[in-house]
mmCIF file of C-alpha atoms in Angstrom:
data_model
loop_
_atom_site.group_PDB
_atom_site.id
_atom_site.type_symbol
_atom_site.label_atom_id
_atom_site.label_comp_id
_atom_site.label_asym_id
_atom_site.label_seq_id
_atom_site.Cartn_x
_atom_site.Cartn_y
_atom_site.Cartn_z
ATOM 1 C CA MET A 48 0.000 0.000 0.000
ATOM 2 C CA ALA A 49 1.121 3.546 -0.668
ATOM 3 C CA THR A 50 2.049 5.453 2.435
ATOM 4 C CA PRO A 51 2.620 9.196 1.965
ATOM 5 C CA THR A 52 5.737 10.491 3.671
ATOM 6 C CA GLU A 53 5.755 14.124 4.657
ATOM 7 C CA THR A 54 9.078 15.918 4.561
ATOM 8 C CA THR A 55 7.824 19.126 6.193
ATOM 9 C CA PRO A 56 6.129 19.609 9.552
ATOM 10 C CA PRO A 57 2.529 18.357 9.534
ATOM 11 C CA ALA A 58 -0.174 20.930 8.932
ATOM 12 C CA SER A 59 -3.795 20.516 8.001
ATOM 13 C CA GLU A 60 -3.213 21.847 4.462
ATOM 14 C CA THR A 61 0.237 20.311 3.896
ATOM 15 C CA VAL A 62 0.549 18.115 0.831
ATOM 16 C CA PRO A 63 3.123 15.306 1.004
ATOM 17 C CA SER A 64 6.158 15.929 -1.199
ATOM 18 C CA SER A 65 6.909 12.233 -1.587
ATOM 19 C CA VAL A 66 5.373 8.810 -1.371
ATOM 20 C CA ARG A 67 6.956 5.667 0.054
ATOM 21 C CA LEU A 68 5.909 2.459 -1.681
ATOM 22 C CA THR A 69 6.677 -1.199 -1.289
ATOM 23 C CA THR A 70 7.657 -2.097 -4.843
ATOM 24 C CA LEU A 71 8.665 -5.351 -6.488
ATOM 25 C CA PHE A 72 12.221 -4.453 -5.442
ATOM 26 C CA GLY A 73 11.612 -3.399 -1.860
ATOM 27 C CA GLU A 74 10.624 -0.165 -0.239
ATOM 28 C CA ARG A 75 11.360 2.993 -2.259
ATOM 29 C CA GLU A 76 10.591 6.656 -1.853
ATOM 30 C CA PHE A 77 9.484 8.716 -4.860
ATOM 31 C CA GLU A 78 9.286 12.511 -5.088
ATOM 32 C CA TRP A 79 5.964 13.781 -6.440
ATOM 33 C CA ASP A 80 7.650 16.654 -8.266
ATOM 34 C CA LYS A 81 9.633 14.149 -10.371
ATOM 35 C CA ALA A 82 6.574 12.109 -11.358
ATOM 36 C CA ILE A 83 5.682 11.536 -15.011
ATOM 37 C CA TYR A 84 2.084 12.102 -16.041
ATOM 38 C CA PHE A 85 0.425 9.918 -18.712
ATOM 39 C CA PRO A 86 -2.700 11.864 -19.758
ATOM 40 C CA ALA A 87 -4.222 8.762 -21.409
ATOM 41 C CA GLY A 88 -2.631 6.153 -19.139
ATOM 42 C CA LEU A 89 -1.152 3.026 -20.701
ATOM 43 C CA LYS A 90 -2.837 0.399 -22.861
ATOM 44 C CA GLY A 91 -4.811 -1.760 -20.458
ATOM 45 C CA PHE A 92 -4.315 0.724 -17.597
ATOM 46 C CA PRO A 93 -6.129 3.923 -18.664
ATOM 47 C CA ASP A 94 -6.894 5.020 -15.094
ATOM 48 C CA HIS A 95 -3.281 4.896 -13.898
ATOM 49 C CA ASN A 96 -1.615 8.127 -14.940
ATOM 50 C CA VAL A 97 1.201 8.916 -12.512
ATOM 51 C CA PHE A 98 4.505 7.027 -12.695
ATOM 52 C CA ALA A 99 8.104 7.512 -11.656
ATOM 53 C CA LEU A 100 11.322 6.141 -13.105
ATOM 54 C CA ALA A 101 13.936 4.589 -10.841
ATOM 55 C CA ASN A 102 17.140 2.618 -11.163
ATOM 56 C CA PHE A 103 17.103 -0.965 -10.027
ATOM 57 C CA PRO A 104 18.776 -1.574 -6.657
ATOM 58 C CA GLY A 105 22.524 -1.742 -7.268
ATOM 59 C CA GLY A 106 22.029 -1.040 -10.978
ATOM 60 C CA ASP A 107 22.914 2.621 -11.437
ATOM 61 C CA ASP A 108 24.455 2.035 -14.878
ATOM 62 C CA SER A 109 21.821 -0.373 -16.196
ATOM 63 C CA SER A 110 20.035 0.093 -19.502
ATOM 64 C CA PHE A 111 16.818 -0.833 -17.716
ATOM 65 C CA LEU A 112 14.661 1.232 -15.397
ATOM 66 C CA LEU A 113 11.718 0.544 -13.127
ATOM 67 C CA MET A 114 8.625 2.514 -14.150
ATOM 68 C CA GLN A 115 6.541 2.482 -10.977
ATOM 69 C CA CYS A 116 2.936 3.638 -10.722
ATOM 70 C CA LEU A 117 2.684 6.029 -7.782
ATOM 71 C CA THR A 118 -1.030 5.491 -7.182
ATOM 72 C CA GLU A 119 -1.070 1.674 -7.484
ATOM 73 C CA PRO A 120 2.027 0.131 -5.858
ATOM 74 C CA GLU A 121 1.469 -3.276 -7.483
ATOM 75 C CA LEU A 122 1.660 -1.772 -10.986
ATOM 76 C CA ALA A 123 5.185 -1.464 -12.340
ATOM 77 C CA PHE A 124 7.019 -2.083 -15.590
ATOM 78 C CA ILE A 125 10.583 -2.693 -16.624
ATOM 79 C CA VAL A 126 11.487 -0.246 -19.381
ATOM 80 C CA ALA A 127 14.525 0.254 -21.586
ATOM 81 C CA LEU A 128 15.736 3.524 -23.049
ATOM 82 C CA TYR A 129 15.588 3.281 -26.851
ATOM 83 C CA ASN A 130 18.632 4.461 -28.768
ATOM 84 C CA THR A 131 17.096 6.952 -31.208
ATOM 85 C CA LYS A 132 20.121 6.516 -33.497
ATOM 86 C CA SER A 133 19.084 2.882 -34.001
ATOM 87 C CA ASP A 134 17.063 2.024 -37.075
ATOM 88 C CA THR A 135 14.865 -0.572 -35.359
ATOM 89 C CA ILE A 136 12.077 2.012 -35.396
ATOM 90 C CA LYS A 137 12.044 4.081 -38.576
ATOM 91 C CA PRO A 138 13.170 7.670 -37.830
ATOM 92 C CA GLU A 139 10.172 9.094 -39.696
ATOM 93 C CA HIS A 140 7.804 7.112 -37.450
ATOM 94 C CA LEU A 141 9.507 8.453 -34.321
ATOM 95 C CA GLU A 142 9.483 11.976 -35.720
ATOM 96 C CA GLN A 143 5.766 11.644 -36.405
ATOM 97 C CA ALA A 144 5.165 10.369 -32.851
ATOM 98 C CA PHE A 145 7.080 13.303 -31.338
ATOM 99 C CA THR A 146 5.109 15.759 -33.508
ATOM 100 C CA ILE A 147 1.713 14.214 -32.668
ATOM 101 C CA HIS A 148 2.407 14.529 -28.938
ATOM 102 C CA GLY A 149 4.013 17.978 -29.175
ATOM 103 C CA VAL A 150 7.389 16.779 -27.891
ATOM 104 C CA LYS A 151 10.531 18.546 -29.079
ATOM 105 C CA LYS A 152 13.043 15.915 -30.155
ATOM 106 C CA ASN A 153 15.832 17.457 -28.032
ATOM 107 C CA GLU A 154 13.525 17.403 -24.982
ATOM 108 C CA GLY A 155 12.231 13.867 -25.472
ATOM 109 C CA ALA A 156 13.175 10.252 -25.109
ATOM 110 C CA VAL A 157 11.709 6.905 -26.099
ATOM 111 C CA LEU A 158 11.130 4.068 -23.643
ATOM 112 C CA LEU A 159 10.248 0.492 -24.523
ATOM 113 C CA ILE A 160 8.294 -1.774 -22.192
ATOM 114 C CA VAL A 161 10.234 -4.968 -21.487
ATOM 115 C CA THR A 162 8.701 -8.412 -21.010
ATOM 116 C CA LEU A 163 10.603 -11.320 -19.491
ATOM 117 C CA HIS A 164 9.716 -14.798 -20.754
ATOM 118 C CA LYS A 165 10.581 -18.027 -18.973
ATOM 119 C CA ALA A 166 10.572 -21.268 -20.924
ATOM 120 C CA GLU A 167 8.370 -23.888 -19.280
ATOM 121 C CA ASP A 168 10.838 -26.726 -19.768
ATOM 122 C CA ASN A 169 13.926 -25.050 -18.282
ATOM 123 C CA ALA A 170 15.192 -22.078 -16.323
ATOM 124 C CA ASP A 171 16.268 -20.059 -19.382
ATOM 125 C CA MET A 172 14.873 -16.560 -19.660
ATOM 126 C CA SER A 173 14.380 -14.485 -22.761
ATOM 127 C CA MET A 174 13.453 -10.856 -23.095
ATOM 128 C CA SER A 175 11.358 -8.888 -25.548
ATOM 129 C CA VAL A 176 10.467 -5.230 -25.983
ATOM 130 C CA ASN A 177 7.261 -3.710 -27.283
ATOM 131 C CA LEU A 178 8.294 -1.922 -30.481
ATOM 132 C CA ARG A 179 4.680 -1.485 -31.555
ATOM 133 C CA ALA A 180 3.734 0.883 -28.725
ATOM 134 C CA PRO A 181 6.764 2.810 -27.448
ATOM 135 C CA ILE A 182 6.485 5.442 -24.748
ATOM 136 C CA ILE A 183 7.249 8.964 -25.931
ATOM 137 C CA LEU A 184 8.617 10.834 -22.929
ATOM 138 C CA ASP A 185 8.571 14.633 -22.747
ATOM 139 C CA ILE A 186 11.386 15.276 -20.284
ATOM 140 C CA GLU A 187 10.732 19.024 -20.097
ATOM 141 C CA ARG A 188 7.013 18.738 -19.232
ATOM 142 C CA GLN A 189 7.326 15.424 -17.311
ATOM 143 C CA SER A 190 4.614 13.834 -19.402
ATOM 144 C CA ALA A 191 4.510 10.679 -21.490
ATOM 145 C CA TYR A 192 2.373 9.031 -24.113
ATOM 146 C CA GLN A 193 2.171 5.430 -25.244
ATOM 147 C CA HIS A 194 2.197 5.809 -29.010
ATOM 148 C CA HIS A 195 0.962 3.111 -31.404
ATOM 149 C CA LEU A 196 3.189 2.988 -34.460
ATOM 150 C CA PRO A 197 1.703 2.390 -37.931
ATOM 151 C CA ASP A 198 1.089 -1.104 -39.271
ATOM 152 C CA ALA A 199 3.363 -0.269 -42.202
ATOM 153 C CA GLY A 200 6.386 -0.487 -39.904
ATOM 154 C CA HIS A 201 5.760 -4.176 -39.137
ATOM 155 C CA TYR A 202 6.673 -3.543 -35.491
ATOM 156 C CA GLU A 203 6.205 -6.395 -33.052
ATOM 157 C CA TYR A 204 4.657 -6.305 -29.605
ATOM 158 C CA HIS A 205 7.248 -8.896 -28.556
ATOM 159 C CA HIS A 206 10.488 -8.050 -30.369
ATOM 160 C CA VAL A 207 13.042 -10.515 -28.981
ATOM 161 C CA VAL A 208 16.182 -8.916 -27.559
ATOM 162 C CA LYS A 209 19.340 -10.969 -27.920
#
């Protein structure tokens, strides 16, 4: 359960500046002023709009981040920062996504939702990313949009990462 943590003396009209949550990776504190707002939520989670990004414990230099919902502690995603110089997603499709959401390219980033897959017959794990619906992050405005790329790109929901 989310437990607000006040960092200033209690007062009847004081709003907490942070929230302490028990996440999949233990207890973490998140600052409200660093939260990312998804106006339309995420596919399958339209009513969950406020998330925060955090490094994994002991993983400050990792390519992966935890994207934690601040209003529903049990809702979290592993995300990877997409290299916009890569050609896995056509540059014109990314440019169109940035334009549609009003994000300046130099003030934006692209995140991909990661899925871990475990084979039933052994302990091997594989990983895929959702290329079909990347997250367009507006760093300046602290907002984000899950953007559905066009069919013409032949993007997969489960693009295997090797």
